[in-house]
Short mmCIF file of C-alpha atoms in Angstrom, two decimals:
data_model
loop_
_atom_site.label_atom_id
_atom_site.label_comp_id
_atom_site.label_asym_id
_atom_site.label_seq_id
_atom_site.Cartn_x
_atom_site.Cartn_y
_atom_site.Cartn_z
CA UNK O 1 -3.24 21.70 -15.13
CA UNK O 2 -1.89 19.86 -12.02
CA UNK O 3 0.48 16.88 -12.94
CA UNK O 4 -1.09 13.41 -12.48
CA UNK O 5 0.23 11.11 -9.80
CA UNK O 6 1.95 8.75 -12.51
CA UNK O 7 3.48 11.90 -14.11
CA UNK O 8 5.02 12.83 -10.75
CA UNK O 9 6.17 9.29 -10.02
CA UNK O 10 7.89 9.15 -13.27
CA UNK O 11 9.84 12.25 -12.35
CA UNK O 12 10.45 10.80 -8.89
CA UNK O 13 12.14 7.84 -10.60
CA UNK O 14 14.46 10.24 -11.94
CA UNK O 15 15.22 11.59 -8.63
CA UNK O 16 13.32 14.82 -9.05
CA UNK O 17 12.83 16.11 -5.49
CA UNK O 18 10.40 18.90 -6.66
CA UNK O 19 8.06 16.15 -7.95
CA UNK O 20 8.28 14.30 -4.58
CA UNK O 21 7.50 17.41 -2.68
CA UNK O 22 4.34 18.00 -4.92
CA UNK O 23 3.25 14.51 -4.14
CA UNK O 24 3.81 14.99 -0.55
CA UNK O 25 1.87 18.08 -0.35
CA UNK O 26 -1.06 16.48 -2.35
CA UNK O 27 -1.35 13.47 0.05
CA UNK O 28 0.26 14.34 3.30
CA UNK O 29 -2.77 15.70 4.81
CA UNK O 30 -4.90 12.54 4.08
CA UNK O 31 -2.00 10.32 5.05
CA UNK O 32 -1.18 12.10 8.29
CA UNK O 33 -4.97 12.31 9.19
CA UNK O 34 -5.37 8.71 8.61
CA UNK O 35 -2.28 7.79 10.76
CA UNK O 36 -3.34 10.22 13.52
CA UNK O 37 -6.74 8.72 13.62
CA UNK O 38 -5.37 5.29 14.02
CA UNK O 39 -2.63 5.97 16.30
CA UNK O 40 -3.81 8.91 18.22
CA UNK O 41 -0.19 9.85 18.86
CA UNK O 42 1.06 12.79 16.72
CA UNK O 43 4.80 11.85 16.88
CA UNK O 44 4.28 8.24 15.81
CA UNK O 45 1.78 9.24 13.15
CA UNK O 46 4.44 11.56 11.65
CA UNK O 47 7.01 8.78 11.79
CA UNK O 48 4.64 6.43 9.96
CA UNK O 49 3.98 8.97 7.19
CA UNK O 50 7.63 9.73 6.81
CA UNK O 51 8.36 6.01 6.34
CA UNK O 52 5.59 5.71 3.76
CA UNK O 53 6.71 8.57 1.76
CA UNK O 54 10.40 7.54 1.94
CA UNK O 55 9.28 4.25 0.71
CA UNK O 56 7.86 5.89 -2.33
CA UNK O 57 10.98 7.91 -2.78
CA UNK O 58 13.31 4.75 -2.51
CA UNK O 59 11.26 2.44 -4.44
CA UNK O 60 8.82 4.36 -6.81
CA UNK O 61 9.05 1.52 -9.33
CA UNK O 62 6.83 -0.61 -6.84
CA UNK O 63 3.79 1.37 -7.91
CA UNK O 64 2.27 0.73 -11.43
CA UNK O 65 -0.64 2.97 -12.35
CA UNK O 66 -2.24 0.19 -14.40
CA UNK O 67 -2.91 -1.68 -11.26
CA UNK O 68 -4.95 1.04 -9.56
CA UNK O 69 -4.73 4.64 -8.12
CA UNK O 70 -1.72 5.82 -6.31
CA UNK O 71 -3.95 7.20 -3.60
CA UNK O 72 -5.08 3.53 -2.72
CA UNK O 73 -1.52 2.38 -2.67
CA UNK O 74 -0.11 5.05 -0.51
CA UNK O 75 -3.01 5.19 1.90
CA UNK O 76 -3.13 1.46 2.25
CA UNK O 77 0.59 1.65 3.03
CA UNK O 78 0.16 4.01 5.72
CA UNK O 79 -2.88 2.10 7.10
CA UNK O 80 -0.87 -1.22 7.40
CA UNK O 81 1.96 0.51 8.93
CA UNK O 82 -0.24 2.41 11.34
CA UNK O 83 -1.93 -0.79 12.40
CA UNK O 84 1.30 -2.54 12.97
CA UNK O 85 2.40 0.23 15.05
CA UNK O 86 -0.63 0.42 17.17
CA UNK O 87 -0.57 -3.27 17.98
CA UNK O 88 3.16 -3.05 18.73
CA UNK O 89 2.52 -0.15 21.06
CA UNK O 90 -0.28 -1.77 22.65
CA UNK O 91 1.75 -4.78 23.57
CA UNK O 92 4.52 -2.60 24.94
CA UNK O 93 2.44 -0.10 26.79
CA UNK O 94 -0.82 -1.49 27.48
CA UNK O 95 -1.02 -0.26 31.07
CA UNK O 96 0.19 3.13 30.38
CA UNK O 97 -2.37 3.65 27.56
CA UNK O 98 -5.20 2.61 29.85
CA UNK O 99 -4.19 4.83 32.69
CA UNK O 100 -3.34 7.80 30.37
CA UNK O 101 -5.36 7.68 27.19
CA UNK O 102 -4.07 10.32 24.67
CA UNK O 103 -6.46 12.74 23.29
CA UNK O 104 -8.62 11.27 20.33
CA UNK O 105 -9.12 13.46 17.35
CA UNK O 106 -12.76 14.28 16.92
CA UNK O 107 -14.05 12.18 14.02
CA UNK O 108 -16.69 14.72 13.32
CA UNK O 109 -14.25 17.69 12.96
CA UNK O 110 -14.36 19.58 9.64
CA UNK O 111 -11.48 19.24 7.46
CA UNK O 112 -9.64 22.56 7.48
CA UNK O 113 -7.15 21.60 4.88
CA UNK O 114 -7.72 22.64 1.28
CA UNK O 115 -7.35 19.63 -1.04
CA UNK O 116 -7.07 19.26 -4.71
CA UNK O 117 -10.53 18.91 -6.23
CA UNK O 118 -10.18 15.14 -7.35
CA UNK O 119 -9.06 14.20 -3.82
CA UNK O 120 -11.81 16.30 -2.23
CA UNK O 121 -14.49 14.75 -4.33
CA UNK O 122 -13.28 11.30 -3.69
CA UNK O 123 -13.34 12.13 0.12
CA UNK O 124 -16.94 13.20 -0.33
CA UNK O 125 -17.90 10.04 -2.17
CA UNK O 126 -16.26 7.82 0.36
CA UNK O 127 -18.10 9.61 3.26
CA UNK O 128 -21.41 9.47 1.50
CA UNK O 129 -20.71 5.63 0.91
CA UNK O 130 -19.71 5.19 4.69
CA UNK O 131 -22.90 7.06 5.79
CA UNK O 132 -25.13 4.49 3.90
CA UNK O 133 -23.72 1.65 6.04
CA UNK O 134 -25.87 0.39 8.85
CA UNK O 135 -24.63 1.74 12.33
CA UNK O 136 -23.58 -1.83 13.36
CA UNK O 137 -21.64 -2.28 9.96
CA UNK O 138 -19.92 1.03 10.22
CA UNK O 139 -18.93 0.51 13.91
CA UNK O 140 -17.37 -2.94 13.13
CA UNK O 141 -15.52 -1.48 10.12
CA UNK O 142 -14.22 1.51 11.99
CA UNK O 143 -13.04 -0.52 14.99
CA UNK O 144 -11.09 -2.75 12.50
CA UNK O 145 -9.72 -0.03 10.31
CA UNK O 146 -9.15 2.95 12.63
CA UNK O 147 -8.49 0.98 15.89
CA UNK O 148 -6.59 -1.92 14.28
CA UNK O 149 -8.65 -4.43 16.03
CA UNK O 150 -9.01 -7.96 14.75
CA UNK O 151 -12.34 -9.75 14.61
CA UNK O 152 -11.71 -11.47 17.91
CA UNK O 153 -10.86 -8.26 19.57
CA UNK O 154 -13.83 -6.39 18.41
CA UNK O 155 -16.00 -9.32 19.47
CA UNK O 156 -14.19 -9.28 22.99
CA UNK O 157 -14.49 -5.59 23.45
CA UNK O 158 -18.13 -5.16 22.36
CA UNK O 159 -19.57 -8.41 23.47
CA UNK O 160 -20.83 -9.13 19.97
CA UNK O 161 -20.65 -12.72 18.64
CA UNK O 162 -17.42 -13.13 16.57
CA UNK O 163 -19.54 -14.62 13.71
CA UNK O 164 -21.73 -11.48 13.67
CA UNK O 165 -18.61 -9.23 13.69
CA UNK O 166 -17.19 -11.11 10.63
CA UNK O 167 -20.57 -10.70 8.75
CA UNK O 168 -20.82 -7.07 9.56
CA UNK O 169 -17.25 -6.36 8.42
CA UNK O 170 -17.72 -8.24 5.27
CA UNK O 171 -21.07 -6.74 4.50
CA UNK O 172 -19.55 -3.33 5.03
CA UNK O 173 -16.83 -4.05 2.62
CA UNK O 174 -18.91 -5.42 -0.03
CA UNK O 175 -21.28 -2.37 0.03
CA UNK O 176 -18.30 -0.07 -0.12
CA UNK O 177 -16.63 -2.06 -2.94
CA UNK O 178 -19.90 -1.48 -4.91
CA UNK O 179 -20.30 2.12 -3.97
CA UNK O 180 -16.71 3.04 -4.71
CA UNK O 181 -16.11 1.05 -7.82
CA UNK C 1 -8.97 -28.11 -0.43
CA UNK C 2 -12.03 -26.90 -2.02
CA UNK C 3 -12.37 -23.15 -1.86
CA UNK C 4 -15.89 -21.52 -1.66
CA UNK C 5 -16.10 -18.15 -3.26
CA UNK C 6 -18.07 -16.48 -0.27
CA UNK C 7 -15.60 -17.82 2.23
CA UNK C 8 -12.64 -16.67 0.19
CA UNK C 9 -14.33 -13.15 -0.46
CA UNK C 10 -14.83 -12.81 3.31
CA UNK C 11 -11.34 -13.69 4.13
CA UNK C 12 -10.05 -11.23 1.41
CA UNK C 13 -12.10 -8.45 2.97
CA UNK C 14 -10.60 -8.84 6.44
CA UNK C 15 -7.15 -9.58 4.90
CA UNK C 16 -6.76 -6.16 3.08
CA UNK C 17 -8.04 -4.54 6.42
CA UNK C 18 -5.44 -6.28 8.32
CA UNK C 19 -7.99 -7.58 10.75
CA UNK C 20 -8.02 -11.38 10.44
CA UNK C 21 -6.94 -13.44 13.39
CA UNK C 22 -4.04 -15.87 13.18
CA UNK C 23 -6.14 -18.86 12.01
CA UNK C 24 -8.09 -16.94 9.34
CA UNK C 25 -4.93 -15.20 8.24
CA UNK C 26 -3.19 -18.38 7.70
CA UNK C 27 -6.26 -19.58 5.72
CA UNK C 28 -6.24 -16.32 3.67
CA UNK C 29 -2.55 -16.80 2.70
CA UNK C 30 -3.36 -20.31 1.49
CA UNK C 31 -6.27 -18.96 -0.61
CA UNK C 32 -4.02 -16.35 -2.00
CA UNK C 33 -1.66 -19.16 -3.02
CA UNK C 34 -3.98 -21.85 -4.08
CA UNK C 35 -7.06 -20.17 -5.24
CA UNK C 36 -7.08 -16.46 -6.15
CA UNK C 37 -4.46 -16.47 -8.75
CA UNK C 38 -6.64 -18.91 -10.88
CA UNK C 39 -9.94 -17.33 -10.01
CA UNK C 40 -10.94 -14.22 -12.01
CA UNK C 41 -13.92 -13.53 -9.80
CA UNK C 42 -11.72 -13.52 -6.61
CA UNK C 43 -8.92 -11.55 -8.20
CA UNK C 44 -11.40 -8.82 -9.12
CA UNK C 45 -12.87 -8.97 -5.58
CA UNK C 46 -9.35 -8.55 -4.08
CA UNK C 47 -8.66 -5.62 -6.37
CA UNK C 48 -11.93 -3.95 -5.47
CA UNK C 49 -11.19 -4.45 -1.62
CA UNK C 50 -7.66 -3.08 -2.09
CA UNK C 51 -9.05 0.09 -3.42
CA UNK C 52 -11.69 0.32 -0.67
CA UNK C 53 -9.08 -0.16 2.02
CA UNK C 54 -7.19 2.80 0.74
CA UNK C 55 -10.24 4.93 0.20
CA UNK C 56 -11.61 4.27 3.88
CA UNK C 57 -8.70 6.53 4.91
CA UNK C 58 -10.54 9.42 3.35
CA UNK C 59 -13.27 9.13 6.11
CA UNK C 60 -10.61 10.40 8.58
CA UNK C 61 -10.28 14.20 8.72
CA UNK C 62 -7.28 15.48 6.57
CA UNK C 63 -4.79 16.99 8.93
CA UNK C 64 -1.88 19.13 7.99
CA UNK C 65 1.23 17.59 9.40
CA UNK C 66 3.83 19.71 11.19
CA UNK C 67 6.31 21.61 8.93
CA UNK C 68 9.09 19.48 10.44
CA UNK C 69 7.73 16.43 8.62
CA UNK C 70 8.10 18.04 5.25
CA UNK C 71 11.52 19.35 6.29
CA UNK C 72 12.75 16.04 7.44
CA UNK C 73 11.56 14.38 4.04
CA UNK C 74 13.25 17.14 2.11
CA UNK C 75 16.61 16.43 4.12
CA UNK C 76 16.17 12.60 3.59
CA UNK C 77 15.61 12.89 -0.12
CA UNK C 78 18.46 15.26 -0.73
CA UNK C 79 20.74 12.89 1.03
CA UNK C 80 19.24 9.85 -0.85
CA UNK C 81 19.96 11.53 -4.37
CA UNK C 82 23.47 11.85 -3.67
CA UNK C 83 23.95 8.17 -2.56
CA UNK C 84 24.38 5.51 -4.98
CA UNK C 85 20.98 3.72 -5.80
CA UNK C 86 20.66 0.05 -4.92
CA UNK C 87 20.98 -1.96 -7.96
CA UNK C 88 17.98 -3.91 -9.13
CA UNK C 89 19.20 -4.87 -12.53
CA UNK C 90 20.43 -8.24 -13.52
CA UNK C 91 20.12 -11.73 -11.87
CA UNK C 92 23.72 -11.34 -10.47
CA UNK C 93 22.79 -8.26 -8.49
CA UNK C 94 19.35 -9.59 -7.57
CA UNK C 95 18.09 -8.47 -4.15
CA UNK C 96 16.13 -10.92 -2.16
CA UNK C 97 13.93 -10.38 0.75
CA UNK C 98 11.62 -12.76 2.60
CA UNK C 99 8.41 -12.23 4.35
CA UNK C 100 5.49 -14.18 5.60
CA UNK C 101 2.04 -14.06 4.06
CA UNK C 102 -1.05 -14.33 6.18
CA UNK C 103 -1.09 -13.58 9.85
CA UNK C 104 2.26 -11.87 9.49
CA UNK C 105 1.04 -8.82 11.39
CA UNK C 106 0.33 -10.98 14.33
CA UNK C 107 3.60 -12.99 13.89
CA UNK C 108 5.68 -9.61 13.83
CA UNK C 109 3.96 -8.66 17.12
CA UNK C 110 4.67 -12.06 18.58
CA UNK C 111 8.16 -11.37 17.64
CA UNK C 112 8.33 -7.96 19.17
CA UNK C 113 6.92 -9.42 22.36
CA UNK C 114 9.55 -12.10 22.45
CA UNK C 115 11.43 -11.74 25.69
CA UNK C 116 14.76 -12.75 23.87
CA UNK C 117 14.48 -10.20 21.15
CA UNK C 118 17.42 -7.69 21.40
CA UNK C 119 16.89 -4.06 20.41
CA UNK C 120 19.14 -4.46 17.54
CA UNK C 121 17.21 -7.43 16.22
CA UNK C 122 13.94 -5.57 16.82
CA UNK C 123 15.12 -2.51 14.66
CA UNK C 124 16.22 -4.95 11.93
CA UNK C 125 12.80 -6.57 12.08
CA UNK C 126 11.07 -3.18 11.69
CA UNK C 127 13.40 -2.25 8.95
CA UNK C 128 12.27 -5.32 7.08
CA UNK C 129 8.64 -4.61 7.72
CA UNK C 130 8.93 -1.44 5.68
CA UNK C 131 10.01 -3.34 2.48
CA UNK C 132 7.60 -6.19 3.30
CA UNK C 133 4.62 -3.96 3.28
CA UNK C 134 5.65 -2.50 -0.11
CA UNK C 135 6.34 -5.76 -1.62
CA UNK C 136 3.06 -7.46 -0.13
CA UNK C 137 0.98 -4.67 -1.78
CA UNK C 138 2.81 -5.02 -4.97
CA UNK C 139 2.30 -8.85 -4.99
CA UNK C 140 -1.48 -8.48 -4.45
CA UNK C 141 -1.53 -5.98 -7.39
CA UNK C 142 0.40 -8.30 -9.63
CA UNK C 143 -2.28 -10.68 -9.29
CA UNK C 144 -4.83 -8.42 -10.90
CA UNK C 145 -2.59 -7.16 -13.69
CA UNK C 146 -3.81 -8.04 -17.22
CA UNK C 147 -0.37 -9.37 -18.11
CA UNK C 148 0.04 -11.34 -14.87
CA UNK C 149 1.19 -15.06 -15.11
CA UNK C 150 0.99 -17.65 -12.47
CA UNK C 151 2.92 -20.88 -12.55
CA UNK C 152 2.11 -23.47 -10.04
CA UNK C 153 4.94 -25.45 -8.53
CA UNK C 154 4.24 -29.09 -8.15
CA UNK C 155 5.33 -31.49 -5.44
CA UNK C 156 4.31 -34.53 -3.61
CA UNK C 157 4.23 -33.26 -0.01
CA UNK C 158 2.04 -30.69 1.77
CA UNK C 159 3.88 -27.83 0.34
CA UNK C 160 2.25 -25.50 -2.40
CA UNK C 161 3.91 -22.70 -4.15
CA UNK C 162 3.62 -20.61 -7.33
CA UNK C 163 5.56 -18.24 -9.18
CA UNK C 164 3.71 -14.83 -9.84
CA UNK C 165 4.93 -12.29 -12.27
CA UNK C 166 3.87 -9.73 -14.79
CA UNK C 167 5.06 -10.53 -18.28
CA UNK C 168 7.86 -8.40 -19.53
CA UNK C 169 8.82 -7.20 -16.02
CA UNK C 170 12.18 -7.83 -14.31
CA UNK C 171 10.86 -9.17 -10.99
CA UNK C 172 8.77 -12.01 -9.81
CA UNK C 173 7.46 -13.44 -6.69
CA UNK C 174 7.62 -16.98 -5.36
CA UNK C 175 4.93 -17.68 -2.72
CA UNK C 176 4.83 -20.72 -0.75
CA UNK C 177 2.66 -22.34 2.00
CA UNK C 178 2.66 -25.54 3.92
CA UNK C 179 6.34 -25.57 4.28
CA UNK C 180 7.28 -27.82 7.23
CA UNK C 181 9.94 -26.69 9.64
CA UNK C 182 13.26 -27.70 7.71
CA UNK C 183 16.26 -29.39 9.30
CA UNK C 184 18.53 -27.42 7.13
CA UNK C 185 17.56 -24.54 4.97
CA UNK C 186 15.01 -24.10 1.98
CA UNK C 187 16.87 -22.85 -0.98
CA UNK C 188 15.09 -21.29 -4.09
CA UNK C 189 16.65 -22.14 -7.34
CA UNK C 190 16.26 -20.92 -11.03
CA UNK C 191 17.84 -23.23 -13.77
CA UNK C 192 18.83 -22.63 -17.48
CA UNK C 193 20.94 -25.06 -19.72
CA UNK C 194 21.64 -27.31 -16.76
CA UNK C 195 23.05 -24.36 -14.67
CA UNK C 196 21.48 -23.25 -11.40
CA UNK C 197 21.36 -19.92 -9.77
CA UNK C 198 19.91 -19.06 -6.36
CA UNK C 199 18.76 -15.59 -5.09
CA UNK C 200 18.98 -17.16 -1.57
CA UNK C 201 17.11 -19.16 0.96
CA UNK C 202 13.41 -19.28 1.66
CA UNK C 203 12.71 -18.66 5.45
CA UNK C 204 9.13 -19.45 6.20
CA UNK C 205 7.34 -18.39 9.09
CA UNK C 206 4.48 -20.71 10.30
CA UNK C 207 4.95 -22.41 6.91
CA UNK C 208 4.38 -19.50 4.70
CA UNK C 209 6.77 -17.41 2.70
CA UNK C 210 7.13 -14.90 -0.10
CA UNK C 211 10.25 -14.05 -1.98
CA UNK C 212 10.60 -11.03 -4.34
CA UNK C 213 13.38 -11.76 -6.94
CA UNK C 214 14.61 -9.25 -9.36
CA UNK C 215 14.74 -11.26 -12.46
CA UNK C 216 12.68 -11.93 -15.67
CA UNK C 217 10.87 -15.20 -15.47
CA UNK C 218 11.35 -15.72 -19.25
CA UNK C 219 15.08 -15.85 -18.67
CA UNK C 220 14.70 -19.28 -16.99
CA UNK C 221 13.63 -22.85 -17.71
CA UNK C 222 12.89 -24.16 -14.34
CA UNK C 223 12.26 -23.04 -10.90
CA UNK C 224 12.44 -25.27 -7.78
CA UNK C 225 12.68 -25.32 -4.08
CA UNK C 226 15.06 -27.85 -2.32
CA UNK C 227 15.93 -28.39 1.34
CA UNK C 228 19.75 -28.08 1.65
CA UNK C 229 22.00 -28.86 4.63
CA UNK C 230 23.17 -25.02 4.23
CA UNK C 231 21.74 -22.02 2.68
CA UNK C 232 25.22 -21.46 1.03
CA UNK C 233 25.06 -24.54 -1.14
CA UNK C 234 26.21 -23.44 -4.64
CA UNK C 235 23.99 -26.13 -6.59
CA UNK C 236 21.04 -28.01 -5.61
CA UNK C 237 22.00 -31.38 -3.83
CA UNK C 238 18.55 -32.66 -2.86
CA UNK C 239 15.39 -33.63 -4.79
CA UNK C 240 13.02 -30.75 -5.24
CA UNK C 241 10.26 -30.16 -2.75
CA UNK C 242 8.32 -28.40 -5.41
CA UNK C 243 9.24 -27.48 -9.03
CA UNK C 244 8.03 -26.37 -12.33
CA UNK C 245 8.90 -25.43 -15.83
CA UNK C 246 8.73 -21.70 -16.60
CA UNK C 247 7.11 -20.73 -19.91
CA UNK C 248 9.46 -19.44 -22.56
CA UNK C 249 9.22 -15.86 -24.10
#
């Protein structure tokens, strides 16, 4: 039976490189897929994922299993860093990005990575929960989460009043919180 | 300030997504200091949103990273295993870092865009960001831990602060908001038997700051923040801006 995340992290605290490699193989596709979706730049996405995993290696004690799943901790870490990076990149290279947009991964592409059963099940649950959101709620949420846009940016780019944007994001999060509890 | 649950809930949802604009971000940071630690409903809400913010990632297609990434990590971890580990044990060896709550994403972007920022300073800022991310996530998690304790620090001015820790653990967070721009330096102090120890200065950004200190809260009697002429002051010389007694073991 596969070791659990807390078990692997316990070994990582003892500087077990094999345990770290196992954890990496378990979550790297999800982490990299997320970073790629947000950043749309493979090299930068790799950098973000590397930094996130190195954080886990260098400070495994910051994660406590009693506070929630490691999956959430790691993917939130990647997401935050990816959003920071995309905003930083946009400020530095706004013109270049508009002139030469990088290829965007197709959101509808099938996953070609074989994942462990638990993670695959959770992925299915999340996608089912996202599918139940209204199109407007899903759009607002995805623009915030995968583009790194703030409420004001979404309102500006879509022409939707900012109050409506806030309501849609909040409604989407409430529904997902209920569905994924 | 009176906090309405729905308003706080809306702020928390945007906060965990990193999508709040600066004004809302500052409000969220105040809510995290002034309201959430003492509100079971909002703490549960925050915990639920935190899980969601990680799970939404699974809506993106899983993509195998290049082999070079795994190889690079393997090299890095081999090297790290041979290097001495940074000590986290004991008050004397405590490591301290400072980050700003609420709107800090926008603040960091502002700093990056500052024409006067040199590349070395930029790299230093980015290096702090990595640690800040982990500690911010950990601080949020601490608020929902069943053994979490929150000790508000009291003062007479606009500053609000609290000490947040999980009982039995050797680390705590001091979180503050409403800190006016100091003439000197804000310094954090822990006191026991009349003796003071400082893990270092508080460096707020737009009035907000969070410090992680590697120490057991139950080892101390009092915690306070003063404004000193210099961050190197060995003992507090000014009246506390905020202060509190810490619960004994």
